[in-house]
PDB file of C-alpha atoms in Angstrom:
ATOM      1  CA  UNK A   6      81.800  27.455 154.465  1.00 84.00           C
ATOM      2  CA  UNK A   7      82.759  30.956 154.916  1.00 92.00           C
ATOM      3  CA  UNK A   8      82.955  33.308 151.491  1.00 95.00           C
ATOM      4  CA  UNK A   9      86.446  34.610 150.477  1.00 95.00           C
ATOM      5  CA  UNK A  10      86.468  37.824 148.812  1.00 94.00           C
ATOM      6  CA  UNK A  11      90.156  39.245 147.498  1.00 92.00           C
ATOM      7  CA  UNK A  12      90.900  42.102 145.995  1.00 91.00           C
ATOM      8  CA  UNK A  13      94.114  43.249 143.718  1.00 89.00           C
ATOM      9  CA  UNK A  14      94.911  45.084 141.176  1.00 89.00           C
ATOM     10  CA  UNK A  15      94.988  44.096 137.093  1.00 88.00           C
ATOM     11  CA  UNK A  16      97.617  44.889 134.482  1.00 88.00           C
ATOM     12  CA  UNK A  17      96.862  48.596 134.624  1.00 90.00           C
ATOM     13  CA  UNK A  18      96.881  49.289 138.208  1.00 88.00           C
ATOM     14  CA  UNK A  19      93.088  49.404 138.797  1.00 90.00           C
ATOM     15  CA  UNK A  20      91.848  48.163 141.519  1.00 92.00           C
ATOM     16  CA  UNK A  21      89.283  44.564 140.863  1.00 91.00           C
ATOM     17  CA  UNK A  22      88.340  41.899 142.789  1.00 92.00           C
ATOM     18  CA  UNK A  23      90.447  38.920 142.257  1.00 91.00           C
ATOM     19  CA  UNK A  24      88.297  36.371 143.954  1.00 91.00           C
ATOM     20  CA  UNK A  25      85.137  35.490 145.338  1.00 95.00           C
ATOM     21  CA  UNK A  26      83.792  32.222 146.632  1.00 95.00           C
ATOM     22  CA  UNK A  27      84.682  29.613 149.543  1.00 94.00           C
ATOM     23  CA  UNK A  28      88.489  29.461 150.854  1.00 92.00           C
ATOM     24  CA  UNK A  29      90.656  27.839 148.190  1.00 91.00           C
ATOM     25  CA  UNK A  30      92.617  25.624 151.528  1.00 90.00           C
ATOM     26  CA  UNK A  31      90.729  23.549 153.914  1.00 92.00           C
ATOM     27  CA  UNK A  32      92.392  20.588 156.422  1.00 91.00           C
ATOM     28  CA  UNK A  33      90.360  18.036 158.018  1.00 93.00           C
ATOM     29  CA  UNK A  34      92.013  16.916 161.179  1.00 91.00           C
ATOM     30  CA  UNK A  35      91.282  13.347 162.401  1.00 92.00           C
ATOM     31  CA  UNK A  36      88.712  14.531 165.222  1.00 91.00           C
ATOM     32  CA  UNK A  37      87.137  16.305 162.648  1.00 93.00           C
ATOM     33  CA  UNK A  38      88.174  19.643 163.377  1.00 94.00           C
ATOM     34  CA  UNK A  39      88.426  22.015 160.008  1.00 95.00           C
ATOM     35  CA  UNK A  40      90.858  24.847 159.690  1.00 93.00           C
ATOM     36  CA  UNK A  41      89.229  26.624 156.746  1.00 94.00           C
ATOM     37  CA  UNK A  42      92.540  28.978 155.603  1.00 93.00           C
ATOM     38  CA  UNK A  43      91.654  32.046 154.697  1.00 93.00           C
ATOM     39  CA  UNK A  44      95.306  34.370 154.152  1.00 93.00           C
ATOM     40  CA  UNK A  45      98.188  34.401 155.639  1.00 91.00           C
ATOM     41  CA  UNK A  46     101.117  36.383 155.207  1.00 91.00           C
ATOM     42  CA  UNK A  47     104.881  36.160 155.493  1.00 90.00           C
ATOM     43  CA  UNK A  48     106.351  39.648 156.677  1.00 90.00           C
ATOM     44  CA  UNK A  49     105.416  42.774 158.604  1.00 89.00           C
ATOM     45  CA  UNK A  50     105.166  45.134 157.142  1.00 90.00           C
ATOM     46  CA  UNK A  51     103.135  42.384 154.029  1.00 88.00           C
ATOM     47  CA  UNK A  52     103.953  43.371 150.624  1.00 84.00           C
ATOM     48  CA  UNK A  53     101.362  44.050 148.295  1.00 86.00           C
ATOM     49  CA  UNK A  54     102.502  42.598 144.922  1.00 83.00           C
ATOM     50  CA  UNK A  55      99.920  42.836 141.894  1.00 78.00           C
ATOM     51  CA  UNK A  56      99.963  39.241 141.821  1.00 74.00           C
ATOM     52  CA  UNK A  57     101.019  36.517 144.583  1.00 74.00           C
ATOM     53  CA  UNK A  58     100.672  32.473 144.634  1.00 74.00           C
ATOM     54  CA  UNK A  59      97.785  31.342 147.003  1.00 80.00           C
ATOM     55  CA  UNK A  60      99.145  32.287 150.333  1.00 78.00           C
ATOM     56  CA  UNK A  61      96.857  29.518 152.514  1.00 74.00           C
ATOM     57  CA  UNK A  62      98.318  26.492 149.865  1.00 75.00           C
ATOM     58  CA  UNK A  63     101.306  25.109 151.948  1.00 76.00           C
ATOM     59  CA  UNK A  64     101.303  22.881 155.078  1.00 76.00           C
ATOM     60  CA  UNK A  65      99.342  23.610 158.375  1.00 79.00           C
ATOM     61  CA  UNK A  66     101.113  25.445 160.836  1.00 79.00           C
ATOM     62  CA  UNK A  67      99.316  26.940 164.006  1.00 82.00           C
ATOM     63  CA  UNK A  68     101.224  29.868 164.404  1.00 83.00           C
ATOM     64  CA  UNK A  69     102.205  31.973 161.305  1.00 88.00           C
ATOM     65  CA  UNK A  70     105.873  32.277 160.230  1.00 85.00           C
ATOM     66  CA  UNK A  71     108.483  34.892 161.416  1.00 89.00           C
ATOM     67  CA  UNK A  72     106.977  38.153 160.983  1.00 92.00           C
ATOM     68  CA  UNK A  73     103.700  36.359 159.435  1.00 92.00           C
ATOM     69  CA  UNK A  74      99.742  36.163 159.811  1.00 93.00           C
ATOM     70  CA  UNK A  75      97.507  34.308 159.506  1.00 92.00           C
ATOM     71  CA  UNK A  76      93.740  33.890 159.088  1.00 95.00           C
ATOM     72  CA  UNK A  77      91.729  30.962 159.134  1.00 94.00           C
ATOM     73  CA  UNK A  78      88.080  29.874 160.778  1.00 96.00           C
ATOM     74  CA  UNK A  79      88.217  27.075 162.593  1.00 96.00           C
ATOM     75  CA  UNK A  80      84.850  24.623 163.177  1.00 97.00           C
ATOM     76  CA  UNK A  81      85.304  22.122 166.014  1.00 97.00           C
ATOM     77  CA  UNK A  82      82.406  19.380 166.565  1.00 97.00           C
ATOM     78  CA  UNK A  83      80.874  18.480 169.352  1.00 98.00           C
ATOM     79  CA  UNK A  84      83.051  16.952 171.709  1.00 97.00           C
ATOM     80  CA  UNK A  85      86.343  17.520 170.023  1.00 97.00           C
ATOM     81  CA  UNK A  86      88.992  19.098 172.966  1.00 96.00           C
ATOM     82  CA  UNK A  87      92.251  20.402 171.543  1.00 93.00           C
ATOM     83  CA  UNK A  88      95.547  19.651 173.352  1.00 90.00           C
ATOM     84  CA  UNK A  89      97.011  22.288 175.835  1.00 90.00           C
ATOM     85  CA  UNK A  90      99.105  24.391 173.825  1.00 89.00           C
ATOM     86  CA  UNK A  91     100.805  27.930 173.534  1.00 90.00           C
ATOM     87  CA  UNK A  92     102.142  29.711 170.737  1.00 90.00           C
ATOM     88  CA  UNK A  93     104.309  32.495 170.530  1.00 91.00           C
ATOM     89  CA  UNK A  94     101.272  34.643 168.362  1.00 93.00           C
ATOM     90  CA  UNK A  95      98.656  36.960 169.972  1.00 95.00           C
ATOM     91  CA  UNK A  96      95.415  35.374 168.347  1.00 95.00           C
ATOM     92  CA  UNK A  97      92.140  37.496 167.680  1.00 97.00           C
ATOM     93  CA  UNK A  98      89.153  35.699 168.015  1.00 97.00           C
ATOM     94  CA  UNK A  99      85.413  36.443 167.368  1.00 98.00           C
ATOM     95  CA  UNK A 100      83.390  33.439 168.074  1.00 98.00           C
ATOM     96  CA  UNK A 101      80.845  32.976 165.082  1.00 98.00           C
ATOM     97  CA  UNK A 102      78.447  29.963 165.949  1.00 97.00           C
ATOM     98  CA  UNK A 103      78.256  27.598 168.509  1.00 98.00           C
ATOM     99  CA  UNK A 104      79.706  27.825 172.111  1.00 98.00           C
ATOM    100  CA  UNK A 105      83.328  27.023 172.701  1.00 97.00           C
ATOM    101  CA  UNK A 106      85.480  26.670 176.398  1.00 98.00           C
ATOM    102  CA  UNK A 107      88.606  28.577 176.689  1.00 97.00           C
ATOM    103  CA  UNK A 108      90.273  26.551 179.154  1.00 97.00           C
ATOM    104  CA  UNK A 109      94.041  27.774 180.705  1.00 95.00           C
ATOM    105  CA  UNK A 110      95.738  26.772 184.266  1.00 89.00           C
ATOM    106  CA  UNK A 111      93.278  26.942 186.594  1.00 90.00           C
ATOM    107  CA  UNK A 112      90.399  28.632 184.984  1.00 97.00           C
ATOM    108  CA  UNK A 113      87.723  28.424 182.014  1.00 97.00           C
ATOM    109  CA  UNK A 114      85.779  30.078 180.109  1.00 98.00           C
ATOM    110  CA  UNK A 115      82.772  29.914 177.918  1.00 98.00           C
ATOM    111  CA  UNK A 116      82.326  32.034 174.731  1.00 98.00           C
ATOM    112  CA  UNK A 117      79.472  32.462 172.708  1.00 98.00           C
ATOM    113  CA  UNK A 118      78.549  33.572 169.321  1.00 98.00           C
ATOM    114  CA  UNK A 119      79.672  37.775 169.042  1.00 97.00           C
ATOM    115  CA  UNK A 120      81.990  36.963 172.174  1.00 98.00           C
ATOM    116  CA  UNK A 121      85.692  38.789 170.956  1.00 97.00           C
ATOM    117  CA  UNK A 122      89.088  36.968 172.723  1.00 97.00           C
ATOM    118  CA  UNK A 123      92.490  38.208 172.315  1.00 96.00           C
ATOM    119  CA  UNK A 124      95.026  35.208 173.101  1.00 95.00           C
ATOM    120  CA  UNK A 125      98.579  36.666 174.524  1.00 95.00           C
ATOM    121  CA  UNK A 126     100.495  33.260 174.269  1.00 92.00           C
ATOM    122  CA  UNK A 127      99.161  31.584 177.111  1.00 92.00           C
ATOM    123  CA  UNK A 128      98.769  28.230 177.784  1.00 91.00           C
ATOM    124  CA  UNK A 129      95.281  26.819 176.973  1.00 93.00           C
ATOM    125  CA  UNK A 130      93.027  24.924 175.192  1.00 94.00           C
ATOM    126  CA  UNK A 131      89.721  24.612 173.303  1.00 96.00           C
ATOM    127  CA  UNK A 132      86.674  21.880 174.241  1.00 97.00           C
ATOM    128  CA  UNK A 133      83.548  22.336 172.803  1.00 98.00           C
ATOM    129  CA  UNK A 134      81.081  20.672 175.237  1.00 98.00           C
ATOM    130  CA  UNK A 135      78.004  21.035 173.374  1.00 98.00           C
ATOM    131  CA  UNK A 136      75.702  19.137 171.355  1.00 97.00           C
ATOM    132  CA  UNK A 137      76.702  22.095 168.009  1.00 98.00           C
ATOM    133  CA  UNK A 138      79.545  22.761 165.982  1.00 98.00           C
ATOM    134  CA  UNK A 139      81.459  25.881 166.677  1.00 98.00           C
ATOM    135  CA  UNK A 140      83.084  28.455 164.430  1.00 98.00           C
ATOM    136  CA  UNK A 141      85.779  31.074 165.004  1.00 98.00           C
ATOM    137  CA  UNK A 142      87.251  33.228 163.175  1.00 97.00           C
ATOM    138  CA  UNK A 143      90.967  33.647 164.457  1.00 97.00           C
ATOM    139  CA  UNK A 144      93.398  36.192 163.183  1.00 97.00           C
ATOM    140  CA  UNK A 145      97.264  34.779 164.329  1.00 95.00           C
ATOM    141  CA  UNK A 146      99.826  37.458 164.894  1.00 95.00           C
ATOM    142  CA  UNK A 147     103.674  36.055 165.353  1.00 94.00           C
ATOM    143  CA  UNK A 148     104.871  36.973 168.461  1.00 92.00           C
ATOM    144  CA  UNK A 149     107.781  37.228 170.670  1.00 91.00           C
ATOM    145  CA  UNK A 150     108.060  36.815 174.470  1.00 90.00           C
ATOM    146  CA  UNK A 151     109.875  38.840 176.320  1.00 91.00           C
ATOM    147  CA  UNK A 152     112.349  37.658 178.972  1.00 90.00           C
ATOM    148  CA  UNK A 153     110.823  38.980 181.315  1.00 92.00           C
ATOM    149  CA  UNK A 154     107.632  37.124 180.502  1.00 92.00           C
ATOM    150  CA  UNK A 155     109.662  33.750 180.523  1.00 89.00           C
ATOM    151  CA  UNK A 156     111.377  34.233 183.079  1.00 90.00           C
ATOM    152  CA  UNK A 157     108.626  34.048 185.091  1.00 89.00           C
ATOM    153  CA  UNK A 158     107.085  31.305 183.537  1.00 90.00           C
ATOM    154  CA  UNK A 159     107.673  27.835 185.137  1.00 86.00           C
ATOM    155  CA  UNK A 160     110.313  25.421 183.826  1.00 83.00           C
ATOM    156  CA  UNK A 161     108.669  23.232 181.423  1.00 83.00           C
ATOM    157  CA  UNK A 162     106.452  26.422 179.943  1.00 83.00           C
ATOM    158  CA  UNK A 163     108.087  26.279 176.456  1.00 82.00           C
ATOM    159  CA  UNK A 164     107.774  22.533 175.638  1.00 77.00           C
ATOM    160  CA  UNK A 165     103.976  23.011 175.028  1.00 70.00           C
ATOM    161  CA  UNK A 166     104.760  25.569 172.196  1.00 82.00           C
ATOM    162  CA  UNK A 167     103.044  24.646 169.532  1.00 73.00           C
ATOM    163  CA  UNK A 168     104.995  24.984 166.077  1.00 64.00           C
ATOM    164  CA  UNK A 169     103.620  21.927 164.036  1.00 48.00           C
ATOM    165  CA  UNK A 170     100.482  21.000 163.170  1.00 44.00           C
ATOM    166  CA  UNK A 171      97.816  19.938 165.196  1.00 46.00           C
ATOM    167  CA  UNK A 172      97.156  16.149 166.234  1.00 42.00           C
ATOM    168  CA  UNK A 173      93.862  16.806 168.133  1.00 39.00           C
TER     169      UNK A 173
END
């Protein structure tokens, strides 16, 4: 369980830490995939208020809102392959433990602990083919394509978006 350390300010405008300990948010999917939630935000620029409701206590989503983030580690057990999917984010990933396989049309591959991706909504998915857990840490940006981009992607390209939450 990763720490979560947040910092704010109190009723005088000083800055403090706010919180300190495991993420408040976890979800168990059914393969046993966890998305640990970390923060998320809901605008660009995000507004700094001196106080806020937890931002990763609402409903799993893949990809962030309009204009949102979102952060989140994700551990997937041995054997566990995700769907093929593509979101309109760009995703920054630093793999933490474990080995995961970054699969997309045609090609694959493998990423180790230190190993730093940066997903441009393509099509793809995750299998992790060893006999470990893996952890990443992903950072979710929203996104928009462009039309040039889907124009030149083929027909069917946008029914994989993924918008709602993961079935694994």
């Amino acid at each position: 369980m990763p720490r979560r350390v947040v910092t704010g300010h109190n009723l005088d405008g000083d800055s403090v830490f706010l919180t300190d300990g495991p993420p408040p948010v976890s979800h168990t999917l059914p393969d046993g995939v966890v998305f640990q939630e970390i923060w998320a935000t809901d605008a660009t620029p995000a507004p700094i208020a001196p106080d806020e409701p937890e931002p990763g206590d609402r409903p799993l989503s893949v990809p962030p809102g309009p204009h949102g983030t979102v952060v989140r580690v994700v551990v997937t057990p041995p054997g566990a392959i995700s769907p093929m999917h593509r979101t309109r984010t760009v995703d920054y990933g630093v793999v933490l433990d474990g080995e995961a396989v970054l699969v997309l049309s045609g090609s694959e591959r493998t990423l180790r602990p230190g190993d730093i991706f940066i997903q441009r909504g393509t099509d793809h998915r995750w299998e992790n083919r060893s006999d470990a857990p893996c952890r990443i840490l992903f950072v979710l940006l929203d996104g928009e394509f462009t039309d040039e981009l889907v124009a030149k992607l083929p027909p069917d390209a946008l029914d994989t978006l993924m918008d709602d939450p993961p079935t694994h």
